[in-house]
XYZ file of C-alpha atoms in Angstrom:
638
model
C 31.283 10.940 17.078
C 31.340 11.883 20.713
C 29.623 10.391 23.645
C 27.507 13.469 24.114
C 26.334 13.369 20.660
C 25.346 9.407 20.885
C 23.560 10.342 23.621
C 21.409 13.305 22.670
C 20.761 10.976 19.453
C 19.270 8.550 21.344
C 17.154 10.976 23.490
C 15.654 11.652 20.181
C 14.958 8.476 19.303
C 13.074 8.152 22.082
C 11.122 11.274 21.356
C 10.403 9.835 18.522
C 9.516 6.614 19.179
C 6.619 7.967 21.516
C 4.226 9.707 18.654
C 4.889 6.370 16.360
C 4.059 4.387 19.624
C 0.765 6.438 19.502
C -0.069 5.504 15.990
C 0.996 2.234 15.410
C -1.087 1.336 18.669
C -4.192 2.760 17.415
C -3.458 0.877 14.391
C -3.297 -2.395 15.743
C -6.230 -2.620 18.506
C -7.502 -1.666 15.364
C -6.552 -4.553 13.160
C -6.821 -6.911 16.444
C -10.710 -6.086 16.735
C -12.255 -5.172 13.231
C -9.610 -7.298 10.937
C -9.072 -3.867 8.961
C -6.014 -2.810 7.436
C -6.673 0.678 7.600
C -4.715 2.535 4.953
C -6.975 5.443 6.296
C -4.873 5.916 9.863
C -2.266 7.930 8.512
C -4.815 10.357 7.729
C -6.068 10.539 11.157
C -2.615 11.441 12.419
C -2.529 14.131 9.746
C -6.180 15.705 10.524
C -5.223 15.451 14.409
C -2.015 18.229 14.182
C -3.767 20.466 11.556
C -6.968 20.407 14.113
C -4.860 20.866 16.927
C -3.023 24.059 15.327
C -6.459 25.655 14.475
C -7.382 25.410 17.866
C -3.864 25.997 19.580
C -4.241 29.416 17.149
C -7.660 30.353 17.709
C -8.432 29.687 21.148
C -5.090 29.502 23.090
C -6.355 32.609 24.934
C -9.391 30.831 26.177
C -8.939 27.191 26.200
C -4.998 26.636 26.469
C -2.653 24.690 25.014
C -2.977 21.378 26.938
C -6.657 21.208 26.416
C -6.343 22.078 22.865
C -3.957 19.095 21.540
C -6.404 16.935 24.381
C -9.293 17.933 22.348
C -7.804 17.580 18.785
C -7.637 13.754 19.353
C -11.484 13.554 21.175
C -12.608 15.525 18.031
C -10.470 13.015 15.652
C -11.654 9.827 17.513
C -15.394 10.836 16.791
C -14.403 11.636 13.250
C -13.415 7.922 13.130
C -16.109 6.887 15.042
C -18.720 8.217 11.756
C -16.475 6.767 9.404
C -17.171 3.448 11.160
C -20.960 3.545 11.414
C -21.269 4.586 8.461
C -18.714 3.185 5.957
C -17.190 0.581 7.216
C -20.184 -0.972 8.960
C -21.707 -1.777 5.256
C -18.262 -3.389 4.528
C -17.334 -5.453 7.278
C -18.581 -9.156 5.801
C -16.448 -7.895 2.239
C -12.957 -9.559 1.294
C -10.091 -7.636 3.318
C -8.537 -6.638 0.445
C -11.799 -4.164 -0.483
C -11.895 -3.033 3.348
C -8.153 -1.643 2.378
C -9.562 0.161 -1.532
C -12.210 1.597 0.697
C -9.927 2.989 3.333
C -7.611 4.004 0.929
C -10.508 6.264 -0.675
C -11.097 7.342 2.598
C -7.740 8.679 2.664
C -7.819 10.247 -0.993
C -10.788 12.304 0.588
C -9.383 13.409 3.789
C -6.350 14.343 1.809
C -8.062 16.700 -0.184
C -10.641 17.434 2.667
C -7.525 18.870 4.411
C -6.152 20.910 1.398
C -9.456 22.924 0.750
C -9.928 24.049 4.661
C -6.391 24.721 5.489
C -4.098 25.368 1.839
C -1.313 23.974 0.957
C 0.971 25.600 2.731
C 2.872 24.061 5.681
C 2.001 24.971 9.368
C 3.922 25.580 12.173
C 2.261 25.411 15.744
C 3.929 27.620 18.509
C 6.517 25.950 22.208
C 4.774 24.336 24.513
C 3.736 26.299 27.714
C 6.594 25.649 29.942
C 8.446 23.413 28.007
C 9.811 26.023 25.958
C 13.294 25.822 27.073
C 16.234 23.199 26.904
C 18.142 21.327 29.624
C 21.960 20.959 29.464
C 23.524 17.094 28.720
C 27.209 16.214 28.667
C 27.676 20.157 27.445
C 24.657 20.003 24.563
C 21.168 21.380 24.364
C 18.423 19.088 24.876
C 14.563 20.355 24.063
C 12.450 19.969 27.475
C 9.505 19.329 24.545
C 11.590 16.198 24.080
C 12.005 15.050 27.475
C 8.582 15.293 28.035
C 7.591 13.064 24.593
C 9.841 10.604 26.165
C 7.542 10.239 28.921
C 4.456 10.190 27.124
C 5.301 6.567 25.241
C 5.614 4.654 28.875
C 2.872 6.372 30.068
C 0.430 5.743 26.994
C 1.381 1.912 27.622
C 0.558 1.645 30.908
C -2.905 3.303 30.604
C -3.564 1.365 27.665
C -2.237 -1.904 29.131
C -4.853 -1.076 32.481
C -7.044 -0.362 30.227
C -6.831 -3.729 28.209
C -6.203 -5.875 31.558
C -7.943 -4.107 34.419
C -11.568 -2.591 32.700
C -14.239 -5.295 31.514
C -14.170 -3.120 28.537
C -10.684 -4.303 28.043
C -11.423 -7.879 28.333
C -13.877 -7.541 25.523
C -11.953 -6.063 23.480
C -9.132 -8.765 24.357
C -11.314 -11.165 23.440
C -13.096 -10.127 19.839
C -9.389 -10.003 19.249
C -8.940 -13.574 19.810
C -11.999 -15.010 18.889
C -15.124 -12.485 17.485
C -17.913 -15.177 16.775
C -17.602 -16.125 20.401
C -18.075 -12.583 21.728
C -20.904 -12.283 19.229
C -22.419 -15.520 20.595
C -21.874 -13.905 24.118
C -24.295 -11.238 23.346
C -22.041 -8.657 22.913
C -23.122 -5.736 20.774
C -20.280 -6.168 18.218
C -21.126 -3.017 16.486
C -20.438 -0.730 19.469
C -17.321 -2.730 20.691
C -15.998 -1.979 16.853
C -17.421 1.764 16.712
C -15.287 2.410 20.404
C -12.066 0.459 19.407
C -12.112 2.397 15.527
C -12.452 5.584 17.831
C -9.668 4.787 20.038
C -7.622 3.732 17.628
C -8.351 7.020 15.700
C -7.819 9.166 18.394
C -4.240 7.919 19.480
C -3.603 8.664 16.280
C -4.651 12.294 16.732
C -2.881 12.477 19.815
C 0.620 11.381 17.963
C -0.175 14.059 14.962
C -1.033 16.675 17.873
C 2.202 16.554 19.750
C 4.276 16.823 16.872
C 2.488 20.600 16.324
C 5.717 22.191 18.327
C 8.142 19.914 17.059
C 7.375 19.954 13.154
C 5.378 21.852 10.666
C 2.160 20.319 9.607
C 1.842 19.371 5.731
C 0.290 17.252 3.547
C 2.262 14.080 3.008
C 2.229 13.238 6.494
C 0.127 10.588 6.294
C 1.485 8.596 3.490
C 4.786 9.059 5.507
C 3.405 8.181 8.714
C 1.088 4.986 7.534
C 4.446 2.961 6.538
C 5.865 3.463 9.354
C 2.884 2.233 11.719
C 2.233 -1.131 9.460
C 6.122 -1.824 9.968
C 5.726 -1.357 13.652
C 2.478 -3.075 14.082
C 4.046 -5.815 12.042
C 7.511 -5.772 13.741
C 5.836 -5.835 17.477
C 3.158 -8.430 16.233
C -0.510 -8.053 14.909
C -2.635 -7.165 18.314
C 0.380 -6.846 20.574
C 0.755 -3.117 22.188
C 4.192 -3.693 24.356
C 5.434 -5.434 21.156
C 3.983 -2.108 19.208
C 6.398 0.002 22.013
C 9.117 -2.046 21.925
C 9.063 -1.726 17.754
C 9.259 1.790 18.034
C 11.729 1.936 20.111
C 13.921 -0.614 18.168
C 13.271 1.233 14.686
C 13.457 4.758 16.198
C 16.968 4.122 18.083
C 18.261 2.052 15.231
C 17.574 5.693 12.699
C 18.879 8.168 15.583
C 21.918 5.935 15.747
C 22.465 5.834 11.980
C 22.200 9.933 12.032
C 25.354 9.514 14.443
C 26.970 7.632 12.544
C 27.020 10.033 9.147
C 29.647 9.035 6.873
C 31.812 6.141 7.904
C 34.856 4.717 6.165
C 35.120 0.894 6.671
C 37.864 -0.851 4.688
C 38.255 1.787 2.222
C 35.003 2.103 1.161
C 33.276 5.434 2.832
C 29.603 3.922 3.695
C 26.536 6.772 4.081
C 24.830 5.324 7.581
C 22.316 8.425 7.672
C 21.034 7.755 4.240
C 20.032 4.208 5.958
C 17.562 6.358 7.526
C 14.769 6.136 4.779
C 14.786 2.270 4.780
C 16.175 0.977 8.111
C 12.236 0.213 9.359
C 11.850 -2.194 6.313
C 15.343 -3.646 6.495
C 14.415 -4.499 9.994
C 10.683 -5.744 9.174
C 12.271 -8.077 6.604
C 14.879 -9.464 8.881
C 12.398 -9.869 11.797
C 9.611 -11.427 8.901
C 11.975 -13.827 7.762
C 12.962 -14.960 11.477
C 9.553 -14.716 13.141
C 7.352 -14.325 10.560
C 4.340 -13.562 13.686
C 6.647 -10.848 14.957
C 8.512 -10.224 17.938
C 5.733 -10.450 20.917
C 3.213 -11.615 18.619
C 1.420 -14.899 18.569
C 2.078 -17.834 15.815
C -1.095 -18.480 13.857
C -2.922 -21.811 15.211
C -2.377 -24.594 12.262
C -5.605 -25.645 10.768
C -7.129 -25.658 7.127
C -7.465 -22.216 5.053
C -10.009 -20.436 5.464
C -10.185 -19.860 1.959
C -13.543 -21.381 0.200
C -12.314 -21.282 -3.336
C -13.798 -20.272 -6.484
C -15.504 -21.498 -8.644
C -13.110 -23.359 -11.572
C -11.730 -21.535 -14.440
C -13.806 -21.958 -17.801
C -12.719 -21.596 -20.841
C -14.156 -18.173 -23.410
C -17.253 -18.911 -24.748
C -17.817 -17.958 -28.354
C -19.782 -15.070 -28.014
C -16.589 -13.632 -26.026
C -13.750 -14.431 -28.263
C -15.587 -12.802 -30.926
C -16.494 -9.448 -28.611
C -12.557 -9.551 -28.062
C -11.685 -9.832 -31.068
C -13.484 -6.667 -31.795
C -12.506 -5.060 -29.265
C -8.934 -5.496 -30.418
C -9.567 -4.833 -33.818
C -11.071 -1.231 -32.406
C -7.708 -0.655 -30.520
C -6.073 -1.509 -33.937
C -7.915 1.553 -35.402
C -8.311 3.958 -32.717
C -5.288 5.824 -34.117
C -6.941 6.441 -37.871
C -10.726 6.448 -36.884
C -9.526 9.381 -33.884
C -6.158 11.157 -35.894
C -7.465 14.576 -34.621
C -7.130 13.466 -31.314
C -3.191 12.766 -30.958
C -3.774 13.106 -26.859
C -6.097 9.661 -27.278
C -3.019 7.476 -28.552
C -0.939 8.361 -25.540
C -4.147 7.577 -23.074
C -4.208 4.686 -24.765
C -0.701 3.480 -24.619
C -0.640 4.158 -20.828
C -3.946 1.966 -20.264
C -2.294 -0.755 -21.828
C 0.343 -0.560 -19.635
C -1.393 -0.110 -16.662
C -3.856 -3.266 -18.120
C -0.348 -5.265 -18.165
C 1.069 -4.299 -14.516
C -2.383 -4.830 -13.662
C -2.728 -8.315 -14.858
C 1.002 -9.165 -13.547
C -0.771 -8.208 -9.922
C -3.700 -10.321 -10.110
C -2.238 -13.320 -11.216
C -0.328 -13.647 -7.609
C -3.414 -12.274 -5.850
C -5.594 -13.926 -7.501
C -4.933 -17.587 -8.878
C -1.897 -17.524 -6.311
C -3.546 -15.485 -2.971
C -0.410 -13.909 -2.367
C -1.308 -10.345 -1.586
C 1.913 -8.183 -2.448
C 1.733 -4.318 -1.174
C 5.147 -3.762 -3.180
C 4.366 -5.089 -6.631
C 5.741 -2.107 -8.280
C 9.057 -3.022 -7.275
C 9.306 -5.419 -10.971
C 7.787 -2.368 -11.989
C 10.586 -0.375 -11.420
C 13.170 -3.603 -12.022
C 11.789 -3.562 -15.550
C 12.346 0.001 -16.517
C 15.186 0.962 -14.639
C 16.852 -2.643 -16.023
C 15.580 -1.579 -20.179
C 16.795 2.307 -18.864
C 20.149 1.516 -17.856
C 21.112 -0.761 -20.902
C 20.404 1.325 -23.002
C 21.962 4.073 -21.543
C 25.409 2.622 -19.822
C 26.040 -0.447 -22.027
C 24.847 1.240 -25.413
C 22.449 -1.834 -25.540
C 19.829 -1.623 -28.581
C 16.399 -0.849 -27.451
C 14.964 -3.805 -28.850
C 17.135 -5.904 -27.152
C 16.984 -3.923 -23.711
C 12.933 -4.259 -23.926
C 13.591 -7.796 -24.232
C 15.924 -7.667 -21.213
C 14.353 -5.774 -18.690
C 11.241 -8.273 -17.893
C 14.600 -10.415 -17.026
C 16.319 -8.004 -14.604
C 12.533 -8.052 -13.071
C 12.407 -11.636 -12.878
C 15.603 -11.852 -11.299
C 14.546 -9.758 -8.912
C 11.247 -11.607 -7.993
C 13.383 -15.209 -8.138
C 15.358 -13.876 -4.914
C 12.623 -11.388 -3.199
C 9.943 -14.594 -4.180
C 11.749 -16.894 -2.466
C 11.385 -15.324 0.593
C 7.938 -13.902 0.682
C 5.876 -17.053 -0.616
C 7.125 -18.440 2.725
C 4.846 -16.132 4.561
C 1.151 -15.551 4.387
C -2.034 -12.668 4.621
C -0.908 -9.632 5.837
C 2.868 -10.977 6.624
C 3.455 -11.925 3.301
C 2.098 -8.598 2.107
C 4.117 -5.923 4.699
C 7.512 -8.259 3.338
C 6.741 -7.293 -0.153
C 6.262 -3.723 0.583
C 9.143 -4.093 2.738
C 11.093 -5.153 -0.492
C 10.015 -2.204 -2.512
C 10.881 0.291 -0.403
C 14.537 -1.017 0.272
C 14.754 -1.459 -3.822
C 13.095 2.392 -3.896
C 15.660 3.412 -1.133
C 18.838 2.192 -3.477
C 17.519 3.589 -6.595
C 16.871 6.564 -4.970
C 20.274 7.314 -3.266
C 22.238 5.610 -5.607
C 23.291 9.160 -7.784
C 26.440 7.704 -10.214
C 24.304 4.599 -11.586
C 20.428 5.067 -11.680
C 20.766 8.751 -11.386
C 19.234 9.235 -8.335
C 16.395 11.607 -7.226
C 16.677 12.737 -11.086
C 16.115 9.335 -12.512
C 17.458 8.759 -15.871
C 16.383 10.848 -19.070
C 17.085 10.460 -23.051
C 15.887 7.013 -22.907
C 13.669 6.697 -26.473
C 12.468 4.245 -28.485
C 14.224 3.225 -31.605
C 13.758 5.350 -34.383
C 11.757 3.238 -36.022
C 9.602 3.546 -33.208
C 9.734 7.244 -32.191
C 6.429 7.849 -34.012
C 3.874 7.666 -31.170
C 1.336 5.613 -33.230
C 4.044 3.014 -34.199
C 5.425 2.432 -30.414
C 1.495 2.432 -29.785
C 0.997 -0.605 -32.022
C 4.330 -1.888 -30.379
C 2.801 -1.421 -26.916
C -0.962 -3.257 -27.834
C 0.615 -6.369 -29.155
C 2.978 -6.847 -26.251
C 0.558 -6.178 -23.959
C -1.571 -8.976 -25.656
C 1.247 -11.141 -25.861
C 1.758 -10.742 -22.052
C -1.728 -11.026 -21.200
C -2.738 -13.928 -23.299
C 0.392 -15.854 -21.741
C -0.793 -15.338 -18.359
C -4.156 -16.789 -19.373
C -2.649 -19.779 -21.081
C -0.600 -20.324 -17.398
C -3.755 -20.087 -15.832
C -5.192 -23.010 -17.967
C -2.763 -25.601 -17.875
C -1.459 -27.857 -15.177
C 0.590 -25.503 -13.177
C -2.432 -22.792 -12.981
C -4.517 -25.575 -11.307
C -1.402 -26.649 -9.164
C -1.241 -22.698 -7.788
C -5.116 -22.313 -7.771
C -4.960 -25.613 -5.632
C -2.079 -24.467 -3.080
C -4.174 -21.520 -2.906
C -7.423 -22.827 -1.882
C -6.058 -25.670 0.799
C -2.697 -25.580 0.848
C -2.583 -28.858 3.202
C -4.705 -30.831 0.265
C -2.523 -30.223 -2.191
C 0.688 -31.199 -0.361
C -0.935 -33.927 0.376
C -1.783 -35.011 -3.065
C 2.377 -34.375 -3.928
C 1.977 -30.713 -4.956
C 5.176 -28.425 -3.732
C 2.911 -25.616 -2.719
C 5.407 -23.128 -1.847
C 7.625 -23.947 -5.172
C 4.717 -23.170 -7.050
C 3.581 -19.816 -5.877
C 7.257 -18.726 -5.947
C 7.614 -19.573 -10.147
C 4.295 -18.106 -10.137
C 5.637 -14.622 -8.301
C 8.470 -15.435 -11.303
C 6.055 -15.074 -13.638
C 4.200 -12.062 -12.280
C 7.061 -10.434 -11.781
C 8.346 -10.818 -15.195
C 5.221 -9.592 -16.733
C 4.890 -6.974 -14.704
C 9.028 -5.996 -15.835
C 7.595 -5.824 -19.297
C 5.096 -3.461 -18.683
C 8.308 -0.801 -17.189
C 9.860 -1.376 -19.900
C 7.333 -0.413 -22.252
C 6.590 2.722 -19.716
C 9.898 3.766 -19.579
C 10.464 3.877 -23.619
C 7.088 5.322 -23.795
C 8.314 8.157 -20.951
C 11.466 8.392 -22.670
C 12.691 8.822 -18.734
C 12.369 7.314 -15.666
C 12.449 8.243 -11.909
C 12.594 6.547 -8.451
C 8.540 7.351 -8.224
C 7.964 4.374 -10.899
C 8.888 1.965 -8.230
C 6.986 4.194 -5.039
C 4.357 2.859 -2.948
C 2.086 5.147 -4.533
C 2.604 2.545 -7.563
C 1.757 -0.264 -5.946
C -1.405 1.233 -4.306
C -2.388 2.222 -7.814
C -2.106 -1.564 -9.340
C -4.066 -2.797 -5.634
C -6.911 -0.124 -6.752
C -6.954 -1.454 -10.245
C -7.251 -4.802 -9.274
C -9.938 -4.134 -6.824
C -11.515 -1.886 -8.673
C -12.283 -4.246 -11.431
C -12.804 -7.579 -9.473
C -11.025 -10.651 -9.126
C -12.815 -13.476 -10.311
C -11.313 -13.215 -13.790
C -8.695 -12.673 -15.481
C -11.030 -9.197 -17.106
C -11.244 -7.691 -13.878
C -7.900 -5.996 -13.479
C -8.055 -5.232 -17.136
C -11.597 -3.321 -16.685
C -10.263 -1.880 -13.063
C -6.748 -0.304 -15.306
C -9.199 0.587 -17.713
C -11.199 2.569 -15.181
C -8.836 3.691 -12.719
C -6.524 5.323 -15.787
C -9.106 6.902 -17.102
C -10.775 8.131 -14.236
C -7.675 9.483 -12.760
C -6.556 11.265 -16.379
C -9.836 12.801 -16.450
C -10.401 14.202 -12.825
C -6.882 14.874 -12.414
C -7.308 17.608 -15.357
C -10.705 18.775 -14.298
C -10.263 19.621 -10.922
C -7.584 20.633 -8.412
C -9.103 18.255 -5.795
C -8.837 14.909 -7.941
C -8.214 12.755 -5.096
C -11.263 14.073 -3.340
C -13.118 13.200 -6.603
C -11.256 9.753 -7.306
C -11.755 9.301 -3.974
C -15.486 9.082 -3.623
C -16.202 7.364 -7.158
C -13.720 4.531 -5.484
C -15.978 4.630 -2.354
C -19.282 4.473 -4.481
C -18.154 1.335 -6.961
C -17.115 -0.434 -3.646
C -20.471 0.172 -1.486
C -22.626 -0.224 -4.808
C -20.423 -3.657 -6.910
C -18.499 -5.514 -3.977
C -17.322 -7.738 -6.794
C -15.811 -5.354 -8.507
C -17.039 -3.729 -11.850
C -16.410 -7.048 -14.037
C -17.592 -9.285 -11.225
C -20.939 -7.266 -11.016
C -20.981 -7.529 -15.091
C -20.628 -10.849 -14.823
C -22.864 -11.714 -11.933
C -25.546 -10.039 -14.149
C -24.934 -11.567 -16.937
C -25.128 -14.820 -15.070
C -28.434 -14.027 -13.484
C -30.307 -12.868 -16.571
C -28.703 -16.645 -18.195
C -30.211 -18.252 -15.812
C -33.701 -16.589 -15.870
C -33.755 -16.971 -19.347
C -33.389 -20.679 -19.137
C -35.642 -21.089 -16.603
C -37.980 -19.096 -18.253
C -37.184 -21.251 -21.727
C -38.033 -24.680 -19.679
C -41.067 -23.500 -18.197
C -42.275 -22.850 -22.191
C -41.240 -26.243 -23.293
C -43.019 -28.053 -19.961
C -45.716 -25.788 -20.693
């Protein structure tokens, strides 16, 4: 722990800090302009390096170095600039929430895109031309690569911040950020404005991906690594805000170089692991500063006024004609297993749709009848199987009884992570949650003697009464029922108006005497317990778990099926699981480019049924209804 080594850390913090500068400022002039949360921007830092090796490798000779990584991000910026006119033109008046599935598709495709042109192998760029060698501090090494990312963050800052400030282009931009319906009423072409800010964005982006070529290999799970990091920065700084973007990086990037200097401390007795820190010191810090200044550090506090929200239209009870197509339905599921017995692979599809139709439901009850938008969902997920898991295994706890107790040890958990995030809103509320998740995924993950680490935990069966597949199928259906069926009676009574209330106008139903933020926390209580059961069943259906059940991947997956299947009912996450699960069981064994293929079937069902798949059903079913009244009363006047 010498000076010199402190030091050279926090050089390469700074080094850093520059490429996630890059990114996370693309990602919010972004967000300030269009109101996108672009899950796709991780993939444009991804493209950018593996464009800028081909041409670093192919045309060195002729076009350089320099101009090569320059010309990476122009080519990545007009990439983005198509994707803009035309995908995300057509979407633009959708909910945000299907902006995000069809960015995330977007991603699933580039992904793949990426994998077919350039393998899977990773790839390593050559030195920079005349920055090959190191300088000498306090006695180490020092990259001159390094020194000169340091530069590059200040510099980006100040020709963005001229930009922004000194270019009437800048002012626009400035103020769609503020206020877009006035710079529409202006006569601004919004369309352009967007189309040059996506391509900005997407080329700084590039540019960050581009100058990592000497300094890292490129590979294929950059961008999933590199999109967390941005939203915590964009969050940390404050939505809009590029010095608070800088200073964010900075903040996160020191705070990680300095835990690598640290290593392994002893305080009190207790020997204390600072450099694992390093996967989930960005979130610890984006909770603190959420929790504190929920607007982030340079960014503005939302002006008070009513929710924008409009509502929906009330909840009404199953007609008959539905109960009994349920009923059937169920009564199918019941007999899948005998009517399909040469088909043992169909009981375990089954089995996981129903859990998937159960995490899924958890998820839309606090999106939907409680508009709290949670990124990290799959932390009760996790809670649920890792809690079932680890009685079983550790305390010698009957399954039965640990099935029963692991929806608890997820409700715990959402009682105290709850209590803080219903005290936020949007896209806040959201980045906490995911914040959340990751720090739960972080201690899971490192945490060897008790959870088992990276390895998870394995020998963790169902009773023997239930080790038939069939049997703990049956098992599975009725809980899931069970769980699903409560949620629905919630919805219906008092409390599921009180939350659908504090949802639409939250200022309303204070006023009437309704403790709106009480509310939506039991209701995250309640979501999160459901959502508990559903690990639990996965985990004794696995008969092992691992730190991936409580990933962001996870999450995503629950947001797709939510989305996917609509959110005007309580059907549409249980069509989108239904979908999504199958749909990703069947490409994924098909074809070595699933995502590609998932991908684009995502993109379709969003451009073709904005409502979802069960919110188009219904809105047909509705329209024919209503025709063939009309068309009944016109007989009768007639």
């Amino acid at each position: 722990m010498d000076f010199s080594g402190f030091l050279v850390q926090l050089l390469n913090g700074l080094a850093g800090a520059s490429s996630l500068f890059l990114v996370a400022a693309g990602l919010s002039l972004i967000f300030g302009v269009t109101r996108i949360v672009n899950f796709a921007h991780g993939s444009f830092y991804m493209v950018g390096i593996y464009v800028a090796y081909s041409l670093v490798m192919h045309l060195e000779d002729s076009l350089g170095f320099w101009p090569a990584i320059v010309l990476a991000a122009v080519l990545v910026g007009v990439f983005g600039a198509l994707i803009e006119i035309f995908l995300l033109r057509r979407i633009y008046h959708a909910p945000e929430l299907f902006q995000l599935l069809a960015t995330f598709a977007v991603a699933l495709m580039v992904r793949d895109a990426v994998l077919w042109f350039w393998g899977p192998e990773e790839l390593l760029g050559p030195r920079a031309p005349g920055l090959e060698g190191a300088v000498e501090i306090l006695g180490r090494q020092f990259p001159e690569y390094d020194l000169f990312l340091i530069a590059v963050g200040p510099v980006f800052l100040g020709l963005l911040w001229l930009l922004l400030t000194r270019t009437k282009w800048g002012t626009l931009v400035r103020a769609a950020t503020q206020d877009r319906s006035m710079v529409s009423a202006l006569g601004v072409n919004q369309a352009w404005l967007f189309t040059a800010v996506f391509a900005l964005g997407a080329a700084l982006a590039a540019l960050g991906g581009a100058l990592q070529l000497p300094r890292e290999p490129a590979n294929l799970e950059m961008d999933i690594h590199i999109i967390g990091a941005a939203f915590v920065i964009v969050v940390v700084g404050g939505m809009g805000s590029i010095t608070g973007a800088y200073i964010a990086a900075l903040l996160i990037a020191e705070l990680k170089a300095i835990c690598m200097w640290l290593g392994l401390v002893e305080i009190f007795g207790f020997e204390i692991s600072f450099s694992k820190l390093t996967l989930v010191v960005e979130f610890l810090v984006m909770a603190v500063v959420l929790i504190i200044r929920p607007w982030g550090l340079l960014g503005r506090a939302p002006s008070a006024g009513h929710n924008a929200n409009a509502g929906e239209m009330p909840l009404i009870p199953a007609s008959k004609a539905f109960k009994i197509g349920a009923a059937i339905l169920v009564l199918f599921l019941v007999a899948t297993p005998e009517i399909f017995s040469d088909f043992p692979y169909l009981t375990v599809l089954l089995n996981d749709i129903l859990i998937a139709s159960l995490f899924a439901t958890s998820l839309y009850f606090i999106m939907g009848p409680g508009g709290m938008h949670s990124f990290g969902h799959a932390a009760y997920f996790g809670l649920g199987a890792y809690g079932a898991a680890l009685l079983v295994k550790t305390l010698g706890v009957p399954m039965e009884l640990a099935l029963v107790l692991g929806p608890v040890v997820a409700g715990i958990g959402a009682l105290i992570f709850g209590w803080f995030a219903v005290r936020l809103s949007g896209v806040y509320l959201a980045m906490l949650t995911l914040a959340v998740a990751q720090i739960v995924w972080a201690v899971v993950f490192q945490w060897d003697d008790f959870t088992g680490g990276s390895n998870g935990l394995t020998g963790v069966w169902p009773s023997k009464w239930l080790s038939d597949k069939t049997t703990y199928y049956y098992l599975t259906l009725g809980l899931t029922l069970v769980g699903i069926l409560w949620l629905r009676r919630v919805l219906f009574s008092p409390f599921g108006y009180a939350m659908r209330a504090g949802r639409d106008s939250p200022l309303r139903a204070d006023a009437i005497g309704i403790n709106v933020k009480r509310i939506h926390w039991y209701g995250f209580v309640y979501g999160g317990i459901v959502a508990g059961l559903a690990g639990s069943l996965f985990a004794f259906s696995k008969g092992s778990i691992a730190p991936e059940t409580l990933y962001v991947n996870r999450s995503i997956d629950g947001l797709v099926m939510v989305l996917l299947g609509g959110m005007q009912n309580l059907m549409g996450p249980i069509v989108g699981a239904v979908s999504f699960t199958w749909l990703h069981d069947t490409v994924a064994r098909n074809t070595d480019f699933w995502r590609a293929m998932l991908g684009g079937i995502i993109l379709i069902l969003v451009l073709l049924f904005p409502l979802g798949i069960a919110g188009t059903i219904k809105q047909v079913v509705e329209h024919f209804s209503r025709k063939s009244a009309g068309s009944a009363q016109a007989g009768r006047a007639s």
